[in-house]
């Protein structure tokens, strides 16, 4: 009884409903899909206090008997801590049929802060008995992808927390000069050095400065005057850093178009969107495609529990 008195999150009633529905994936989806990341953390804390159990562990039991069910897979990832979820998605990316899914790793390393990635690395080691950064260096078959991933991992260790507009303007000029080095392609050494020495927020500011100075996005510049394999790999990183809302809006649109054959991509898109900011992504989606995300989900997927979960996630507000 004393432990229950410590619960002050206001989610006690919801947790009792969740506890009663722990063997019913559909009911759990209704209760959890619309919850923001901060709300889910509070629900999990309350659930542990009231029942002495880990909610993610309870959902995992459902997944164990429904391993091929896409709703159960999504529901399990939805209730995990971000570090645990990232560890699982990173491992899936590394083991992707012998061909590492480079984009998944980029998405993780560009949307997390250094302290968050520390816990992701710890979760990866605990779950898979492997080192995530070492797998990033050795598993991707393409050397350019390996180089950029290593630079991203290094950038997170930058101790320059305060943003500098002066540095951003200088880096914008370096980006411009590296693209126009006379070699017909981007100067890879300049890019890799910059990425390894700047934090993700500082790189984002540099891309903003580039657009302000030169009047176009850096990704568009990479399409001109030689668009090789390094530039292709680089564009993915730049898109994720510069405008994550646009990146995940496009990923949602693309994934829903092929949802009949690739629900794994849909799951990845909705989880990434939830991490970034669902409300911003919905706004960008509406501006880009002329329709609400919820309407597009309804058009793209057959009526089932998985679609209902996506609708709940898209409609849910982001409470702090």
JSON list of C-alpha atoms in Angstrom, two decimals, residues 78-298:
[
{"chain": "A", "resi": 78, "resn": "UNK", "atom": "CA", "xyz": [6.15, 1.63, -28.91]},
{"chain": "A", "resi": 79, "resn": "UNK", "atom": "CA", "xyz": [6.37, 0.90, -25.17]},
{"chain": "A", "resi": 80, "resn": "UNK", "atom": "CA", "xyz": [10.13, 0.40, -25.01]},
{"chain": "A", "resi": 81, "resn": "UNK", "atom": "CA", "xyz": [12.47, 3.08, -23.72]},
{"chain": "A", "resi": 82, "resn": "UNK", "atom": "CA", "xyz": [14.02, 4.95, -26.69]},
{"chain": "A", "resi": 83, "resn": "UNK", "atom": "CA", "xyz": [17.45, 3.45, -26.06]},
{"chain": "A", "resi": 84, "resn": "UNK", "atom": "CA", "xyz": [16.11, -0.11, -26.06]},
{"chain": "A", "resi": 85, "resn": "UNK", "atom": "CA", "xyz": [14.06, 0.56, -29.18]},
{"chain": "A", "resi": 86, "resn": "UNK", "atom": "CA", "xyz": [17.02, 2.09, -30.99]},
{"chain": "A", "resi": 87, "resn": "UNK", "atom": "CA", "xyz": [19.20, -0.87, -30.04]},
{"chain": "A", "resi": 88, "resn": "UNK", "atom": "CA", "xyz": [16.71, -3.33, -31.55]},
{"chain": "A", "resi": 89, "resn": "UNK", "atom": "CA", "xyz": [16.22, -1.27, -34.70]},
{"chain": "A", "resi": 90, "resn": "UNK", "atom": "CA", "xyz": [19.97, -0.81, -35.11]},
{"chain": "A", "resi": 91, "resn": "UNK", "atom": "CA", "xyz": [20.55, -4.54, -34.80]},
{"chain": "A", "resi": 92, "resn": "UNK", "atom": "CA", "xyz": [17.80, -5.25, -37.33]},
{"chain": "A", "resi": 93, "resn": "UNK", "atom": "CA", "xyz": [19.46, -2.74, -39.65]},
{"chain": "A", "resi": 94, "resn": "UNK", "atom": "CA", "xyz": [22.85, -4.42, -39.28]},
{"chain": "A", "resi": 95, "resn": "UNK", "atom": "CA", "xyz": [21.38, -7.88, -39.86]},
{"chain": "A", "resi": 96, "resn": "UNK", "atom": "CA", "xyz": [19.19, -6.79, -42.78]},
{"chain": "A", "resi": 97, "resn": "UNK", "atom": "CA", "xyz": [19.62, -9.85, -44.98]},
{"chain": "A", "resi": 98, "resn": "UNK", "atom": "CA", "xyz": [23.37, -9.37, -45.19]},
{"chain": "A", "resi": 99, "resn": "UNK", "atom": "CA", "xyz": [23.04, -5.78, -46.42]},
{"chain": "A", "resi": 100, "resn": "UNK", "atom": "CA", "xyz": [23.11, -3.18, -43.65]},
{"chain": "A", "resi": 101, "resn": "UNK", "atom": "CA", "xyz": [20.23, -0.70, -43.77]},
{"chain": "A", "resi": 102, "resn": "UNK", "atom": "CA", "xyz": [22.34, 2.45, -43.74]},
{"chain": "A", "resi": 103, "resn": "UNK", "atom": "CA", "xyz": [19.39, 4.84, -43.51]},
{"chain": "A", "resi": 104, "resn": "UNK", "atom": "CA", "xyz": [18.15, 3.35, -40.22]},
{"chain": "A", "resi": 105, "resn": "UNK", "atom": "CA", "xyz": [21.52, 3.91, -38.57]},
{"chain": "A", "resi": 106, "resn": "UNK", "atom": "CA", "xyz": [21.68, 7.47, -39.89]},
{"chain": "A", "resi": 107, "resn": "UNK", "atom": "CA", "xyz": [18.19, 8.17, -38.53]},
{"chain": "A", "resi": 108, "resn": "UNK", "atom": "CA", "xyz": [19.19, 6.96, -35.08]},
{"chain": "A", "resi": 109, "resn": "UNK", "atom": "CA", "xyz": [22.48, 8.84, -34.91]},
{"chain": "A", "resi": 110, "resn": "UNK", "atom": "CA", "xyz": [21.07, 12.14, -36.17]},
{"chain": "A", "resi": 111, "resn": "UNK", "atom": "CA", "xyz": [18.03, 12.39, -33.90]},
{"chain": "A", "resi": 112, "resn": "UNK", "atom": "CA", "xyz": [19.62, 11.41, -30.58]},
{"chain": "A", "resi": 113, "resn": "UNK", "atom": "CA", "xyz": [21.74, 13.42, -28.19]},
{"chain": "A", "resi": 114, "resn": "UNK", "atom": "CA", "xyz": [25.06, 12.12, -26.91]},
{"chain": "A", "resi": 115, "resn": "UNK", "atom": "CA", "xyz": [23.68, 11.07, -23.53]},
{"chain": "A", "resi": 116, "resn": "UNK", "atom": "CA", "xyz": [20.86, 9.19, -25.26]},
{"chain": "A", "resi": 117, "resn": "UNK", "atom": "CA", "xyz": [23.27, 7.38, -27.56]},
{"chain": "A", "resi": 118, "resn": "UNK", "atom": "CA", "xyz": [25.30, 6.30, -24.53]},
{"chain": "A", "resi": 119, "resn": "UNK", "atom": "CA", "xyz": [22.27, 4.39, -23.26]},
{"chain": "A", "resi": 120, "resn": "UNK", "atom": "CA", "xyz": [21.57, 3.02, -26.75]},
{"chain": "A", "resi": 121, "resn": "UNK", "atom": "CA", "xyz": [25.11, 1.64, -26.90]},
{"chain": "A", "resi": 122, "resn": "UNK", "atom": "CA", "xyz": [24.66, 0.11, -23.44]},
{"chain": "A", "resi": 123, "resn": "UNK", "atom": "CA", "xyz": [21.33, -1.47, -24.42]},
{"chain": "A", "resi": 124, "resn": "UNK", "atom": "CA", "xyz": [22.86, -2.83, -27.65]},
{"chain": "A", "resi": 125, "resn": "UNK", "atom": "CA", "xyz": [25.72, -4.41, -25.72]},
{"chain": "A", "resi": 126, "resn": "UNK", "atom": "CA", "xyz": [23.40, -5.89, -23.09]},
{"chain": "A", "resi": 127, "resn": "UNK", "atom": "CA", "xyz": [20.97, -7.35, -25.63]},
{"chain": "A", "resi": 128, "resn": "UNK", "atom": "CA", "xyz": [23.30, -8.55, -28.37]},
{"chain": "A", "resi": 129, "resn": "UNK", "atom": "CA", "xyz": [26.71, -8.82, -26.67]},
{"chain": "A", "resi": 130, "resn": "UNK", "atom": "CA", "xyz": [28.15, -6.64, -29.42]},
{"chain": "A", "resi": 131, "resn": "UNK", "atom": "CA", "xyz": [29.45, -3.09, -29.73]},
{"chain": "A", "resi": 132, "resn": "UNK", "atom": "CA", "xyz": [27.19, -0.87, -31.84]},
{"chain": "A", "resi": 133, "resn": "UNK", "atom": "CA", "xyz": [29.90, 1.52, -33.01]},
{"chain": "A", "resi": 134, "resn": "UNK", "atom": "CA", "xyz": [32.13, -1.41, -33.94]},
{"chain": "A", "resi": 135, "resn": "UNK", "atom": "CA", "xyz": [29.30, -2.97, -35.95]},
{"chain": "A", "resi": 136, "resn": "UNK", "atom": "CA", "xyz": [28.80, 0.38, -37.70]},
{"chain": "A", "resi": 137, "resn": "UNK", "atom": "CA", "xyz": [32.44, 0.34, -38.78]},
{"chain": "A", "resi": 138, "resn": "UNK", "atom": "CA", "xyz": [32.55, -3.28, -39.94]},
{"chain": "A", "resi": 139, "resn": "UNK", "atom": "CA", "xyz": [29.06, -4.23, -41.15]},
{"chain": "A", "resi": 140, "resn": "UNK", "atom": "CA", "xyz": [28.10, -1.70, -43.89]},
{"chain": "A", "resi": 141, "resn": "UNK", "atom": "CA", "xyz": [29.52, -3.02, -47.14]},
{"chain": "A", "resi": 142, "resn": "UNK", "atom": "CA", "xyz": [29.93, 0.40, -48.72]},
{"chain": "A", "resi": 143, "resn": "UNK", "atom": "CA", "xyz": [33.06, 2.31, -47.58]},
{"chain": "A", "resi": 144, "resn": "UNK", "atom": "CA", "xyz": [31.42, 5.74, -47.94]},
{"chain": "A", "resi": 145, "resn": "UNK", "atom": "CA", "xyz": [28.58, 4.72, -45.67]},
{"chain": "A", "resi": 146, "resn": "UNK", "atom": "CA", "xyz": [31.05, 3.41, -43.08]},
{"chain": "A", "resi": 147, "resn": "UNK", "atom": "CA", "xyz": [33.03, 6.65, -43.19]},
{"chain": "A", "resi": 148, "resn": "UNK", "atom": "CA", "xyz": [29.97, 8.85, -42.72]},
{"chain": "A", "resi": 149, "resn": "UNK", "atom": "CA", "xyz": [28.62, 6.70, -39.87]},
{"chain": "A", "resi": 150, "resn": "UNK", "atom": "CA", "xyz": [31.96, 6.85, -38.08]},
{"chain": "A", "resi": 151, "resn": "UNK", "atom": "CA", "xyz": [32.00, 10.64, -38.52]},
{"chain": "A", "resi": 152, "resn": "UNK", "atom": "CA", "xyz": [28.48, 10.87, -37.07]},
{"chain": "A", "resi": 153, "resn": "UNK", "atom": "CA", "xyz": [29.44, 8.74, -34.10]},
{"chain": "A", "resi": 154, "resn": "UNK", "atom": "CA", "xyz": [32.46, 10.97, -33.52]},
{"chain": "A", "resi": 155, "resn": "UNK", "atom": "CA", "xyz": [30.39, 14.16, -33.85]},
{"chain": "A", "resi": 156, "resn": "UNK", "atom": "CA", "xyz": [28.31, 13.11, -30.86]},
{"chain": "A", "resi": 157, "resn": "UNK", "atom": "CA", "xyz": [31.43, 13.28, -28.72]},
{"chain": "A", "resi": 158, "resn": "UNK", "atom": "CA", "xyz": [31.93, 16.95, -29.49]},
{"chain": "A", "resi": 159, "resn": "UNK", "atom": "CA", "xyz": [32.04, 19.02, -26.31]},
{"chain": "A", "resi": 160, "resn": "UNK", "atom": "CA", "xyz": [30.97, 22.26, -28.02]},
{"chain": "A", "resi": 161, "resn": "UNK", "atom": "CA", "xyz": [27.42, 22.47, -26.73]},
{"chain": "A", "resi": 162, "resn": "UNK", "atom": "CA", "xyz": [26.89, 26.17, -27.47]},
{"chain": "A", "resi": 163, "resn": "UNK", "atom": "CA", "xyz": [25.93, 26.95, -31.04]},
{"chain": "A", "resi": 164, "resn": "UNK", "atom": "CA", "xyz": [28.08, 29.42, -32.98]},
{"chain": "A", "resi": 165, "resn": "UNK", "atom": "CA", "xyz": [26.65, 31.35, -35.93]},
{"chain": "A", "resi": 166, "resn": "UNK", "atom": "CA", "xyz": [30.15, 32.41, -36.90]},
{"chain": "A", "resi": 167, "resn": "UNK", "atom": "CA", "xyz": [31.31, 28.80, -37.15]},
{"chain": "A", "resi": 168, "resn": "UNK", "atom": "CA", "xyz": [28.12, 27.93, -39.05]},
{"chain": "A", "resi": 169, "resn": "UNK", "atom": "CA", "xyz": [28.83, 30.63, -41.65]},
{"chain": "A", "resi": 170, "resn": "UNK", "atom": "CA", "xyz": [32.42, 29.46, -42.02]},
{"chain": "A", "resi": 171, "resn": "UNK", "atom": "CA", "xyz": [31.27, 25.87, -42.40]},
{"chain": "A", "resi": 172, "resn": "UNK", "atom": "CA", "xyz": [28.71, 26.94, -45.00]},
{"chain": "A", "resi": 173, "resn": "UNK", "atom": "CA", "xyz": [31.53, 28.45, -47.05]},
{"chain": "A", "resi": 174, "resn": "UNK", "atom": "CA", "xyz": [33.58, 25.26, -46.60]},
{"chain": "A", "resi": 175, "resn": "UNK", "atom": "CA", "xyz": [30.62, 23.20, -47.80]},
{"chain": "A", "resi": 176, "resn": "UNK", "atom": "CA", "xyz": [30.34, 25.42, -50.86]},
{"chain": "A", "resi": 177, "resn": "UNK", "atom": "CA", "xyz": [34.07, 25.27, -51.59]},
{"chain": "A", "resi": 178, "resn": "UNK", "atom": "CA", "xyz": [34.16, 21.49, -51.05]},
{"chain": "A", "resi": 179, "resn": "UNK", "atom": "CA", "xyz": [31.43, 21.08, -53.65]},
{"chain": "A", "resi": 180, "resn": "UNK", "atom": "CA", "xyz": [33.20, 23.37, -56.11]},
{"chain": "A", "resi": 181, "resn": "UNK", "atom": "CA", "xyz": [36.69, 22.02, -55.63]},
{"chain": "A", "resi": 182, "resn": "UNK", "atom": "CA", "xyz": [37.23, 21.55, -59.36]},
{"chain": "A", "resi": 183, "resn": "UNK", "atom": "CA", "xyz": [37.28, 17.75, -59.08]},
{"chain": "A", "resi": 184, "resn": "UNK", "atom": "CA", "xyz": [33.70, 17.33, -60.29]},
{"chain": "A", "resi": 185, "resn": "UNK", "atom": "CA", "xyz": [32.60, 15.90, -56.96]},
{"chain": "A", "resi": 186, "resn": "UNK", "atom": "CA", "xyz": [32.54, 16.76, -53.27]},
{"chain": "A", "resi": 187, "resn": "UNK", "atom": "CA", "xyz": [35.83, 16.89, -51.39]},
{"chain": "A", "resi": 188, "resn": "UNK", "atom": "CA", "xyz": [35.21, 13.93, -49.09]},
{"chain": "A", "resi": 189, "resn": "UNK", "atom": "CA", "xyz": [38.01, 14.72, -46.64]},
{"chain": "A", "resi": 190, "resn": "UNK", "atom": "CA", "xyz": [36.59, 18.19, -45.89]},
{"chain": "A", "resi": 191, "resn": "UNK", "atom": "CA", "xyz": [33.10, 16.80, -45.28]},
{"chain": "A", "resi": 192, "resn": "UNK", "atom": "CA", "xyz": [34.26, 13.95, -43.05]},
{"chain": "A", "resi": 193, "resn": "UNK", "atom": "CA", "xyz": [36.46, 16.26, -40.99]},
{"chain": "A", "resi": 194, "resn": "UNK", "atom": "CA", "xyz": [33.60, 18.72, -40.49]},
{"chain": "A", "resi": 195, "resn": "UNK", "atom": "CA", "xyz": [31.11, 16.02, -39.56]},
{"chain": "A", "resi": 196, "resn": "UNK", "atom": "CA", "xyz": [33.46, 14.47, -37.03]},
{"chain": "A", "resi": 197, "resn": "UNK", "atom": "CA", "xyz": [34.18, 17.80, -35.27]},
{"chain": "A", "resi": 198, "resn": "UNK", "atom": "CA", "xyz": [30.73, 19.40, -35.13]},
{"chain": "A", "resi": 199, "resn": "UNK", "atom": "CA", "xyz": [27.72, 18.46, -33.05]},
{"chain": "A", "resi": 200, "resn": "UNK", "atom": "CA", "xyz": [24.48, 17.61, -34.86]},
{"chain": "A", "resi": 201, "resn": "UNK", "atom": "CA", "xyz": [22.82, 20.93, -33.87]},
{"chain": "A", "resi": 202, "resn": "UNK", "atom": "CA", "xyz": [25.89, 22.83, -35.10]},
{"chain": "A", "resi": 203, "resn": "UNK", "atom": "CA", "xyz": [25.77, 20.99, -38.43]},
{"chain": "A", "resi": 204, "resn": "UNK", "atom": "CA", "xyz": [22.07, 21.83, -38.73]},
{"chain": "A", "resi": 205, "resn": "UNK", "atom": "CA", "xyz": [22.90, 25.50, -38.22]},
{"chain": "A", "resi": 206, "resn": "UNK", "atom": "CA", "xyz": [25.59, 25.25, -40.91]},
{"chain": "A", "resi": 207, "resn": "UNK", "atom": "CA", "xyz": [23.07, 23.87, -43.42]},
{"chain": "A", "resi": 208, "resn": "UNK", "atom": "CA", "xyz": [20.67, 26.70, -42.50]},
{"chain": "A", "resi": 209, "resn": "UNK", "atom": "CA", "xyz": [23.47, 29.23, -43.07]},
{"chain": "A", "resi": 210, "resn": "UNK", "atom": "CA", "xyz": [24.27, 27.61, -46.40]},
{"chain": "A", "resi": 211, "resn": "UNK", "atom": "CA", "xyz": [20.70, 28.12, -47.61]},
{"chain": "A", "resi": 212, "resn": "UNK", "atom": "CA", "xyz": [20.65, 31.70, -46.31]},
{"chain": "A", "resi": 213, "resn": "UNK", "atom": "CA", "xyz": [23.91, 32.59, -48.08]},
{"chain": "A", "resi": 214, "resn": "UNK", "atom": "CA", "xyz": [23.53, 30.68, -51.34]},
{"chain": "A", "resi": 215, "resn": "UNK", "atom": "CA", "xyz": [19.74, 30.59, -51.74]},
{"chain": "A", "resi": 216, "resn": "UNK", "atom": "CA", "xyz": [19.26, 26.82, -52.02]},
{"chain": "A", "resi": 217, "resn": "UNK", "atom": "CA", "xyz": [19.47, 23.71, -49.87]},
{"chain": "A", "resi": 218, "resn": "UNK", "atom": "CA", "xyz": [22.80, 21.93, -49.69]},
{"chain": "A", "resi": 219, "resn": "UNK", "atom": "CA", "xyz": [21.09, 18.68, -50.77]},
{"chain": "A", "resi": 220, "resn": "UNK", "atom": "CA", "xyz": [20.19, 20.30, -54.09]},
{"chain": "A", "resi": 221, "resn": "UNK", "atom": "CA", "xyz": [23.78, 21.39, -54.56]},
{"chain": "A", "resi": 222, "resn": "UNK", "atom": "CA", "xyz": [24.89, 17.79, -54.15]},
{"chain": "A", "resi": 223, "resn": "UNK", "atom": "CA", "xyz": [22.84, 16.80, -57.21]},
{"chain": "A", "resi": 224, "resn": "UNK", "atom": "CA", "xyz": [24.84, 19.07, -59.49]},
{"chain": "A", "resi": 225, "resn": "UNK", "atom": "CA", "xyz": [28.23, 18.58, -61.11]},
{"chain": "A", "resi": 226, "resn": "UNK", "atom": "CA", "xyz": [28.67, 14.91, -60.36]},
{"chain": "A", "resi": 227, "resn": "UNK", "atom": "CA", "xyz": [26.37, 12.85, -58.19]},
{"chain": "A", "resi": 228, "resn": "UNK", "atom": "CA", "xyz": [28.41, 9.84, -57.12]},
{"chain": "A", "resi": 229, "resn": "UNK", "atom": "CA", "xyz": [28.11, 7.26, -54.37]},
{"chain": "A", "resi": 230, "resn": "UNK", "atom": "CA", "xyz": [29.58, 9.50, -51.70]},
{"chain": "A", "resi": 231, "resn": "UNK", "atom": "CA", "xyz": [27.13, 12.27, -52.55]},
{"chain": "A", "resi": 232, "resn": "UNK", "atom": "CA", "xyz": [24.22, 9.82, -52.40]},
{"chain": "A", "resi": 233, "resn": "UNK", "atom": "CA", "xyz": [25.23, 8.64, -48.95]},
{"chain": "A", "resi": 234, "resn": "UNK", "atom": "CA", "xyz": [25.87, 12.21, -47.81]},
{"chain": "A", "resi": 235, "resn": "UNK", "atom": "CA", "xyz": [22.45, 13.45, -48.93]},
{"chain": "A", "resi": 236, "resn": "UNK", "atom": "CA", "xyz": [20.73, 10.98, -46.59]},
{"chain": "A", "resi": 237, "resn": "UNK", "atom": "CA", "xyz": [22.68, 12.36, -43.64]},
{"chain": "A", "resi": 238, "resn": "UNK", "atom": "CA", "xyz": [22.07, 15.99, -44.59]},
{"chain": "A", "resi": 239, "resn": "UNK", "atom": "CA", "xyz": [18.32, 15.44, -45.01]},
{"chain": "A", "resi": 240, "resn": "UNK", "atom": "CA", "xyz": [18.04, 13.80, -41.59]},
{"chain": "A", "resi": 241, "resn": "UNK", "atom": "CA", "xyz": [19.99, 16.58, -39.88]},
{"chain": "A", "resi": 242, "resn": "UNK", "atom": "CA", "xyz": [18.70, 19.64, -41.71]},
{"chain": "A", "resi": 243, "resn": "UNK", "atom": "CA", "xyz": [14.97, 18.96, -41.83]},
{"chain": "A", "resi": 244, "resn": "UNK", "atom": "CA", "xyz": [13.92, 15.80, -39.94]},
{"chain": "A", "resi": 245, "resn": "UNK", "atom": "CA", "xyz": [10.22, 16.74, -40.19]},
{"chain": "A", "resi": 246, "resn": "UNK", "atom": "CA", "xyz": [10.42, 16.79, -43.98]},
{"chain": "A", "resi": 247, "resn": "UNK", "atom": "CA", "xyz": [12.52, 13.61, -44.03]},
{"chain": "A", "resi": 248, "resn": "UNK", "atom": "CA", "xyz": [10.03, 11.61, -41.99]},
{"chain": "A", "resi": 249, "resn": "UNK", "atom": "CA", "xyz": [7.05, 13.12, -43.79]},
{"chain": "A", "resi": 250, "resn": "UNK", "atom": "CA", "xyz": [8.48, 11.77, -47.05]},
{"chain": "A", "resi": 251, "resn": "UNK", "atom": "CA", "xyz": [9.33, 8.45, -45.41]},
{"chain": "A", "resi": 252, "resn": "UNK", "atom": "CA", "xyz": [5.76, 8.10, -44.16]},
{"chain": "A", "resi": 253, "resn": "UNK", "atom": "CA", "xyz": [4.37, 8.89, -47.60]},
{"chain": "A", "resi": 254, "resn": "UNK", "atom": "CA", "xyz": [6.70, 6.44, -49.34]},
{"chain": "A", "resi": 255, "resn": "UNK", "atom": "CA", "xyz": [6.19, 3.69, -46.76]},
{"chain": "A", "resi": 256, "resn": "UNK", "atom": "CA", "xyz": [2.41, 3.93, -46.84]},
{"chain": "A", "resi": 257, "resn": "UNK", "atom": "CA", "xyz": [2.46, 3.69, -50.63]},
{"chain": "A", "resi": 258, "resn": "UNK", "atom": "CA", "xyz": [4.18, 0.30, -50.34]},
{"chain": "A", "resi": 259, "resn": "UNK", "atom": "CA", "xyz": [2.52, -0.72, -47.07]},
{"chain": "A", "resi": 260, "resn": "UNK", "atom": "CA", "xyz": [1.06, -3.91, -48.54]},
{"chain": "A", "resi": 261, "resn": "UNK", "atom": "CA", "xyz": [4.54, -5.36, -49.03]},
{"chain": "A", "resi": 262, "resn": "UNK", "atom": "CA", "xyz": [6.68, -3.58, -46.44]},
{"chain": "A", "resi": 263, "resn": "UNK", "atom": "CA", "xyz": [5.08, -2.92, -43.07]},
{"chain": "A", "resi": 264, "resn": "UNK", "atom": "CA", "xyz": [8.55, -2.90, -41.53]},
{"chain": "A", "resi": 265, "resn": "UNK", "atom": "CA", "xyz": [9.16, 0.40, -43.32]},
{"chain": "A", "resi": 266, "resn": "UNK", "atom": "CA", "xyz": [5.82, 1.79, -42.10]},
{"chain": "A", "resi": 267, "resn": "UNK", "atom": "CA", "xyz": [6.68, 0.85, -38.52]},
{"chain": "A", "resi": 268, "resn": "UNK", "atom": "CA", "xyz": [10.07, 2.52, -38.82]},
{"chain": "A", "resi": 269, "resn": "UNK", "atom": "CA", "xyz": [8.47, 5.66, -40.26]},
{"chain": "A", "resi": 270, "resn": "UNK", "atom": "CA", "xyz": [5.84, 6.02, -37.54]},
{"chain": "A", "resi": 271, "resn": "UNK", "atom": "CA", "xyz": [8.35, 5.39, -34.73]},
{"chain": "A", "resi": 272, "resn": "UNK", "atom": "CA", "xyz": [10.79, 7.93, -36.16]},
{"chain": "A", "resi": 273, "resn": "UNK", "atom": "CA", "xyz": [8.01, 10.48, -36.61]},
{"chain": "A", "resi": 274, "resn": "UNK", "atom": "CA", "xyz": [6.91, 9.99, -33.01]},
{"chain": "A", "resi": 275, "resn": "UNK", "atom": "CA", "xyz": [10.49, 10.66, -31.86]},
{"chain": "A", "resi": 276, "resn": "UNK", "atom": "CA", "xyz": [10.89, 13.82, -33.94]},
{"chain": "A", "resi": 277, "resn": "UNK", "atom": "CA", "xyz": [7.50, 15.54, -33.45]},
{"chain": "A", "resi": 278, "resn": "UNK", "atom": "CA", "xyz": [4.32, 14.10, -34.86]},
{"chain": "A", "resi": 279, "resn": "UNK", "atom": "CA", "xyz": [2.50, 17.44, -34.95]},
{"chain": "A", "resi": 280, "resn": "UNK", "atom": "CA", "xyz": [5.24, 19.08, -37.04]},
{"chain": "A", "resi": 281, "resn": "UNK", "atom": "CA", "xyz": [5.39, 16.12, -39.38]},
{"chain": "A", "resi": 282, "resn": "UNK", "atom": "CA", "xyz": [1.60, 16.17, -39.86]},
{"chain": "A", "resi": 283, "resn": "UNK", "atom": "CA", "xyz": [1.84, 19.85, -40.80]},
{"chain": "A", "resi": 284, "resn": "UNK", "atom": "CA", "xyz": [4.65, 19.22, -43.29]},
{"chain": "A", "resi": 285, "resn": "UNK", "atom": "CA", "xyz": [2.78, 16.23, -44.71]},
{"chain": "A", "resi": 286, "resn": "UNK", "atom": "CA", "xyz": [-0.32, 18.34, -45.32]},
{"chain": "A", "resi": 287, "resn": "UNK", "atom": "CA", "xyz": [1.75, 21.07, -47.02]},
{"chain": "A", "resi": 288, "resn": "UNK", "atom": "CA", "xyz": [3.66, 18.59, -49.17]},
{"chain": "A", "resi": 289, "resn": "UNK", "atom": "CA", "xyz": [0.90, 16.24, -50.27]},
{"chain": "A", "resi": 290, "resn": "UNK", "atom": "CA", "xyz": [-2.29, 18.27, -49.88]},
{"chain": "A", "resi": 291, "resn": "UNK", "atom": "CA", "xyz": [-4.00, 15.89, -47.50]},
{"chain": "A", "resi": 292, "resn": "UNK", "atom": "CA", "xyz": [-4.00, 15.00, -43.83]},
{"chain": "A", "resi": 293, "resn": "UNK", "atom": "CA", "xyz": [-1.78, 12.14, -42.70]},
{"chain": "A", "resi": 294, "resn": "UNK", "atom": "CA", "xyz": [-4.77, 10.40, -41.09]},
{"chain": "A", "resi": 295, "resn": "UNK", "atom": "CA", "xyz": [-6.68, 10.48, -44.38]},
{"chain": "A", "resi": 296, "resn": "UNK", "atom": "CA", "xyz": [-3.70, 9.06, -46.26]},
{"chain": "A", "resi": 297, "resn": "UNK", "atom": "CA", "xyz": [-3.41, 6.22, -43.73]},
{"chain": "A", "resi": 298, "resn": "UNK", "atom": "CA", "xyz": [-7.09, 5.42, -44.24]}
]
